[in-house]
PDB file of C-alpha atoms in Angstrom:
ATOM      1  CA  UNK A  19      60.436   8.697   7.386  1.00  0.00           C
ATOM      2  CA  UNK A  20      57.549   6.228   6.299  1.00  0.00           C
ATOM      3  CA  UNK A  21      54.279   6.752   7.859  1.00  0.00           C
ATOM      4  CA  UNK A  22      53.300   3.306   9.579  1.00  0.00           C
ATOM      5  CA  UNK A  23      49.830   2.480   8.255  1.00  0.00           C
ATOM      6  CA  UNK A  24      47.210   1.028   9.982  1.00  0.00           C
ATOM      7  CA  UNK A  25      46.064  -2.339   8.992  1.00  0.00           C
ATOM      8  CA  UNK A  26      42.478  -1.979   8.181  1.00  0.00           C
ATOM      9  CA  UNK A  27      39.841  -4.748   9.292  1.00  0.00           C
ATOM     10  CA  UNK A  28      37.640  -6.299   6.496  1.00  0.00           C
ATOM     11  CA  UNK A  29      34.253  -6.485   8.405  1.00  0.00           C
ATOM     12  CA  UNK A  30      31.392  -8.995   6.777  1.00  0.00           C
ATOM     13  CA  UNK A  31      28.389  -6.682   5.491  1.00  0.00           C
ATOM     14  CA  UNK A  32      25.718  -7.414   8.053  1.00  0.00           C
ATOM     15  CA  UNK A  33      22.590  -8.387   6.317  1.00  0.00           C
ATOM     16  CA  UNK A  34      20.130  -5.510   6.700  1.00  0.00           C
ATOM     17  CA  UNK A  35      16.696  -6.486   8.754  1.00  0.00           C
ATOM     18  CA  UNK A  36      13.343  -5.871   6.512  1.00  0.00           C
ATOM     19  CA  UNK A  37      11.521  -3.329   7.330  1.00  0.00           C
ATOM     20  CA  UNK A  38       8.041  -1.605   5.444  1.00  0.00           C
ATOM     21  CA  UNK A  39       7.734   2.037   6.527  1.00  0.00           C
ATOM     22  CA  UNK A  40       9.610   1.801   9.901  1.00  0.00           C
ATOM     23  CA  UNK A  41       8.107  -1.620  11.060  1.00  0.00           C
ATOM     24  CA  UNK A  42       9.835  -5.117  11.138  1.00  0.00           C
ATOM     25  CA  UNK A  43       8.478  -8.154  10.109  1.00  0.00           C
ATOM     26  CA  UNK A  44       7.644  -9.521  13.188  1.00  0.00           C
ATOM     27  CA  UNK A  45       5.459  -6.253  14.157  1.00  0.00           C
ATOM     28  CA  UNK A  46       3.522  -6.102  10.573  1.00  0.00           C
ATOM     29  CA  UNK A  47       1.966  -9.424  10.583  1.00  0.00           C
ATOM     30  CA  UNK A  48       1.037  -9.221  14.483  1.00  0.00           C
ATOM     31  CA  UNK A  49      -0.557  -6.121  13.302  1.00  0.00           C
ATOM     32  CA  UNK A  50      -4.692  -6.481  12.126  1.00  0.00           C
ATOM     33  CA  UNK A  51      -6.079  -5.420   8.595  1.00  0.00           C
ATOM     34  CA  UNK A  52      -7.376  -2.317   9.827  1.00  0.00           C
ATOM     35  CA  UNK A  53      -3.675  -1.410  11.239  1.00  0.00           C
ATOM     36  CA  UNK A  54      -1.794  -2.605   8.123  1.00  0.00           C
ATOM     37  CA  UNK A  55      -4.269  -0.500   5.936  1.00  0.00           C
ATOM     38  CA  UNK A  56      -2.923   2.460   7.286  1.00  0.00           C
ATOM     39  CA  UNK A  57       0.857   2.171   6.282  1.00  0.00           C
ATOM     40  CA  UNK A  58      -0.376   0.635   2.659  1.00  0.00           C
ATOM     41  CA  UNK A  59      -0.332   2.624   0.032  1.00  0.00           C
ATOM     42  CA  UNK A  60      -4.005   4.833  -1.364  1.00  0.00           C
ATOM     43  CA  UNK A  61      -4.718   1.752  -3.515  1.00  0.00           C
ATOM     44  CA  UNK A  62      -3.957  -0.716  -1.591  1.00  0.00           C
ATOM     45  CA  UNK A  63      -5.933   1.011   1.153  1.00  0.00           C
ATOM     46  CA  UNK A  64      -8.698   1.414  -1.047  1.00  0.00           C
ATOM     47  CA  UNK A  65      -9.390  -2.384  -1.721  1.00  0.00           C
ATOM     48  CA  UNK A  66      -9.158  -3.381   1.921  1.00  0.00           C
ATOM     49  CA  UNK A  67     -11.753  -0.883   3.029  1.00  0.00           C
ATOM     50  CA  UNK A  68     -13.789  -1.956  -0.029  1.00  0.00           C
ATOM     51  CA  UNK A  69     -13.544  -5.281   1.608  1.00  0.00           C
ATOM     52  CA  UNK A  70     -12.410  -8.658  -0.788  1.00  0.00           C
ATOM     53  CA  UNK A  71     -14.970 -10.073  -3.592  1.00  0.00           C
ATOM     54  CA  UNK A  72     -15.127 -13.677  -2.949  1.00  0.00           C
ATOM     55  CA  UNK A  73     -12.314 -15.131  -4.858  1.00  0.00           C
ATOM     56  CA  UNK A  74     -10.178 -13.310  -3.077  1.00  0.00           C
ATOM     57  CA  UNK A  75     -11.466 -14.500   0.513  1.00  0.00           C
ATOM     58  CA  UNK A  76     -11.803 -17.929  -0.339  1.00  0.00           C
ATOM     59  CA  UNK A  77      -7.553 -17.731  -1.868  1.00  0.00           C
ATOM     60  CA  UNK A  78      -6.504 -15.936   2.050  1.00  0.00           C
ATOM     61  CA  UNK A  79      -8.578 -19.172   3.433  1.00  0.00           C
ATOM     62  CA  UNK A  80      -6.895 -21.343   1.519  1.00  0.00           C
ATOM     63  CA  UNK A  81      -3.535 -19.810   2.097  1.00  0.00           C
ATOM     64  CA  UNK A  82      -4.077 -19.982   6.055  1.00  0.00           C
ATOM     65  CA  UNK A  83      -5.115 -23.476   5.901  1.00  0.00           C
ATOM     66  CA  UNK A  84      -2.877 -25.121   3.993  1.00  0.00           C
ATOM     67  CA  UNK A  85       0.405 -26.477   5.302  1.00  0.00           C
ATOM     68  CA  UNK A  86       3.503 -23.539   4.157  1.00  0.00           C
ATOM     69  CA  UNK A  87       5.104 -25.750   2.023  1.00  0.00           C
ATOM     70  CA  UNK A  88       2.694 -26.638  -0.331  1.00  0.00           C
ATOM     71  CA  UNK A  89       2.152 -24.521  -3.572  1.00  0.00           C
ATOM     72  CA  UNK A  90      -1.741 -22.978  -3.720  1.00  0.00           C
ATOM     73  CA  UNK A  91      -2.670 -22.341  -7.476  1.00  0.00           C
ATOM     74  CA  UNK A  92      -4.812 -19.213  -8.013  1.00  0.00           C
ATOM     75  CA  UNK A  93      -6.684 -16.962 -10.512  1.00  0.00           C
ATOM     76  CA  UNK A  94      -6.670 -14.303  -8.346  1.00  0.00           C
ATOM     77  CA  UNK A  95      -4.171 -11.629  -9.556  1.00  0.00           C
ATOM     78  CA  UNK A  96      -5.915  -8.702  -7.879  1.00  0.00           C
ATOM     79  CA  UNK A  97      -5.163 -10.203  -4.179  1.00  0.00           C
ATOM     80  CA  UNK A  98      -2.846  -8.197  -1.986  1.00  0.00           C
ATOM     81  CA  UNK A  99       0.519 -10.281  -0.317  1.00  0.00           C
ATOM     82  CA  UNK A 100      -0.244  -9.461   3.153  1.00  0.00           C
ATOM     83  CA  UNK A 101       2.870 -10.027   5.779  1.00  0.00           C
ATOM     84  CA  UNK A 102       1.642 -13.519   6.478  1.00  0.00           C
ATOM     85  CA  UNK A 103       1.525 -14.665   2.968  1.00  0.00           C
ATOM     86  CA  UNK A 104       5.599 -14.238   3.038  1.00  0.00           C
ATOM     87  CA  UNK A 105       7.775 -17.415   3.085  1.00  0.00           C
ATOM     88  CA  UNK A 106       4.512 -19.410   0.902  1.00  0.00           C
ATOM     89  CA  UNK A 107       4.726 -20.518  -2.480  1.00  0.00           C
ATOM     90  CA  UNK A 108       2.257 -19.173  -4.698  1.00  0.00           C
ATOM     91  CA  UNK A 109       0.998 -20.123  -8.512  1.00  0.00           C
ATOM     92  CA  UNK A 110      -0.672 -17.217 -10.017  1.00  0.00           C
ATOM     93  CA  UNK A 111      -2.378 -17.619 -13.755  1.00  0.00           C
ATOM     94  CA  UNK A 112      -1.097 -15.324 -16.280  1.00  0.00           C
ATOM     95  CA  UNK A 113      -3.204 -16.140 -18.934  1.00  0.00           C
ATOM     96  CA  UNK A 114      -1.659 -19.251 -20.506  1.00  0.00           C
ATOM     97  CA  UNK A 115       0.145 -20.829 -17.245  1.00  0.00           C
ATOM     98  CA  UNK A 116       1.088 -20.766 -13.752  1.00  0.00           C
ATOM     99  CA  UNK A 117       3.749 -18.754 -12.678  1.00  0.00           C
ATOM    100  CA  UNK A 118       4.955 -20.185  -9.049  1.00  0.00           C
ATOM    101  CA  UNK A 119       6.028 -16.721  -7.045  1.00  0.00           C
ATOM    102  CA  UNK A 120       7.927 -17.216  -3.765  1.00  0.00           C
ATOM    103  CA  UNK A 121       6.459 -14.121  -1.461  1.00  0.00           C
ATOM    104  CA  UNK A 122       9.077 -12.212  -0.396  1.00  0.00           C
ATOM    105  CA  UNK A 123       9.373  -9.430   2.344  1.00  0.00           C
ATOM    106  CA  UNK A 124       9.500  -6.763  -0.171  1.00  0.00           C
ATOM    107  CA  UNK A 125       6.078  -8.121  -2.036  1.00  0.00           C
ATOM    108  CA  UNK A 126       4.114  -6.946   1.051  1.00  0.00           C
ATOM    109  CA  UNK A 127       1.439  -4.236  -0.182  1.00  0.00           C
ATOM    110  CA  UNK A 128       1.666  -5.561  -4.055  1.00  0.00           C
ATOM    111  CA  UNK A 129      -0.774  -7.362  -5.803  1.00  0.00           C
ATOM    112  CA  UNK A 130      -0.108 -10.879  -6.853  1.00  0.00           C
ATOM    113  CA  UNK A 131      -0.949 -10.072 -10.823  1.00  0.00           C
ATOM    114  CA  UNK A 132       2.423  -7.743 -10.839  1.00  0.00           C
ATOM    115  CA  UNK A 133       4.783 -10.771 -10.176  1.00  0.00           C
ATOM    116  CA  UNK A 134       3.222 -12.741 -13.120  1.00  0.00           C
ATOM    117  CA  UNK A 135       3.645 -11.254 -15.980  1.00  0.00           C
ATOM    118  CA  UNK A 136       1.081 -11.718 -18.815  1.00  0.00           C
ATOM    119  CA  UNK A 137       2.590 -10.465 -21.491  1.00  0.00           C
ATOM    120  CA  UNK A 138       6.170 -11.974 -22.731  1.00  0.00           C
ATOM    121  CA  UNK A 139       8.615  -9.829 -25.069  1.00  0.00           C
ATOM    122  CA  UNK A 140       9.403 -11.319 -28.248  1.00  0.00           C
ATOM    123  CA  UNK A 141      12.741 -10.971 -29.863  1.00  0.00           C
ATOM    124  CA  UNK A 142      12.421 -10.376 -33.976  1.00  0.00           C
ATOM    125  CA  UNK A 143      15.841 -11.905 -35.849  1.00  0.00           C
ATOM    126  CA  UNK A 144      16.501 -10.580 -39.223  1.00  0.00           C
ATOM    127  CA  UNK A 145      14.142 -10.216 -42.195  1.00  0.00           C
ATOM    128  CA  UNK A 146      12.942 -12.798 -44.288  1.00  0.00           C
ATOM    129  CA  UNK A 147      13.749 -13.696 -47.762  1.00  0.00           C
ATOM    130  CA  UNK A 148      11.746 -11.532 -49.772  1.00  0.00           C
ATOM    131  CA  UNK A 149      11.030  -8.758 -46.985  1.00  0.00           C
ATOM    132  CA  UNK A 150      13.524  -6.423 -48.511  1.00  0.00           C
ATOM    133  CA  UNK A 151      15.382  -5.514 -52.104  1.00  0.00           C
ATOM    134  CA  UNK A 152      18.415  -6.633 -51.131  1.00  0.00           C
ATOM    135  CA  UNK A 153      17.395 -10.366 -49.969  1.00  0.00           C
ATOM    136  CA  UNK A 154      16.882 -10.692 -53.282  1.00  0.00           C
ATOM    137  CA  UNK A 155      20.254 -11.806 -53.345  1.00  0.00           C
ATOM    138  CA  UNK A 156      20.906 -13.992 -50.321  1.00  0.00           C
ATOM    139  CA  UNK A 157      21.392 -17.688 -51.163  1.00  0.00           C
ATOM    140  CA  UNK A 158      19.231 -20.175 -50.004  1.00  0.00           C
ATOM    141  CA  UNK A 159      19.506 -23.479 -47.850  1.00  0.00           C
TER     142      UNK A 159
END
């Protein structure tokens, strides 16, 4: 006797929502500075009650002002990506050159300078001719 099997129904994976410790999008940036600061982390909490040096409130100006779509170069690596920073294009300085960084969901509570790296790894090949005993006897181009 063969056991009729049940033909099983391949479902799409739903998308999951964002959420930052229990609250969606939507309710984090209707929420004020003051409110925010409490779900942040201790350092993030820290720099808001410290309040923003002057670079940093003159870049959240800028961001509000300018139309979404257009990129806003900045300096200012030690600015927090609040929940209305997210869907803006952002060009942070590492040094050398701009990095553009498109704020995410998931950026919210990070500082800007962690998603421009300043520092690039560098990849060694082989040794050169003369760096060891046995290159000695490697022919040459």
């Amino acid at each position: 006797m063969a056991k009729a099997r049940k033909a099983k129904k391949v479902e799409a994976r739903r998308k999951r929502e964002f959420t930052y410790r229990g609250k969606s999008l939507e309710e984090l940036q209707a929420m004020n500075l003051e409110a925010l600061s409490k779900l942040l982390t201790a350092r993030a909490r820290r720099s808001i009650r410290r309040g923003f040096n002057v670079e940093t409130t003159q870049f959240y100006e800028r961001l509000g002002s300018t139309p979404r779509e257009k990129v806003i170069r900045t300096h200012c690596r030690d600015a927090l990506v609040l929940p209305s920073h997210v869907g803006r294009r952002v060009s942070v300085h590492t040094g050398k050159e701009f990095k553009e960084i498109e704020v995410r969901p998931e950026m919210i509570g990070h500082y800007y300078g962690e998603f421009a790296l300043t520092r690039r790894f560098e990849k060694h090949s082989g040794p050169g001719v003369g760096a060891t005993r046995s290159s000695k006897f490697m022919p040459l181009k």
